[in-house]
Amino acid sequence: MVRPGTKRPATFMMDEPPDDDETPGPPTTSMTTPSKLARLSA
């Protein structure tokens, strides 16, 4: 997946925090993860 340092899609960086890939911390991350996966896969 996209690493914080890579910051491939600019929209991804704007939408979600870069560390959501590595850190399962905030609840927002868990909620956005499925949509993020769908967006990156599609």
CSV table of N, CA and C in Angstrom, one decimal, residues 1-4 8-9 12-14 22 35 38 40:
chain,number,residue,atom,x,y,z
A,1,MET,N,0.8,-1.2,0.0
A,1,MET,CA,0.0,0.0,0.0
A,1,MET,C,0.9,1.2,0.0
A,2,VAL,N,0.2,2.4,0.0
A,2,VAL,CA,1.0,3.6,-0.1
A,2,VAL,C,1.6,4.0,1.2
A,3,ARG,N,2.9,4.2,1.2
A,3,ARG,CA,3.6,4.5,2.4
A,3,ARG,C,3.6,6.1,2.6
A,4,PRO,N,3.7,6.5,3.9
A,4,PRO,CA,3.6,8.0,4.2
A,4,PRO,C,4.6,8.7,3.4
A,8,ARG,N,1.8,8.8,-3.0
A,8,ARG,CA,1.5,8.6,-4.4
A,8,ARG,C,0.3,9.4,-4.9
A,9,PRO,N,-0.9,9.1,-4.5
A,9,PRO,CA,-2.1,9.9,-4.9
A,9,PRO,C,-2.2,11.1,-4.0
A,12,PHE,N,-5.3,11.1,-1.9
A,12,PHE,CA,-5.2,10.2,-0.7
A,12,PHE,C,-4.7,10.9,0.5
A,13,MET,N,-3.6,11.7,0.2
A,13,MET,CA,-3.0,12.5,1.3
A,13,MET,C,-4.0,13.5,1.9
A,14,MET,N,-4.8,14.1,1.0
A,14,MET,CA,-5.8,15.1,1.4
A,14,MET,C,-6.9,14.4,2.2
A,22,GLU,N,-0.1,2.5,8.5
A,22,GLU,CA,0.7,1.8,9.4
A,22,GLU,C,0.0,1.7,10.8
A,35,SER,N,-12.9,2.2,2.3
A,35,SER,CA,-13.1,3.1,1.2
A,35,SER,C,-11.8,3.4,0.5
A,38,ALA,N,-10.8,0.4,-1.5
A,38,ALA,CA,-11.6,0.4,-2.7
A,38,ALA,C,-11.1,1.4,-3.7
A,40,LEU,N,-8.1,2.8,-4.0
A,40,LEU,CA,-6.7,2.5,-4.5
A,40,LEU,C,-6.7,1.3,-5.4
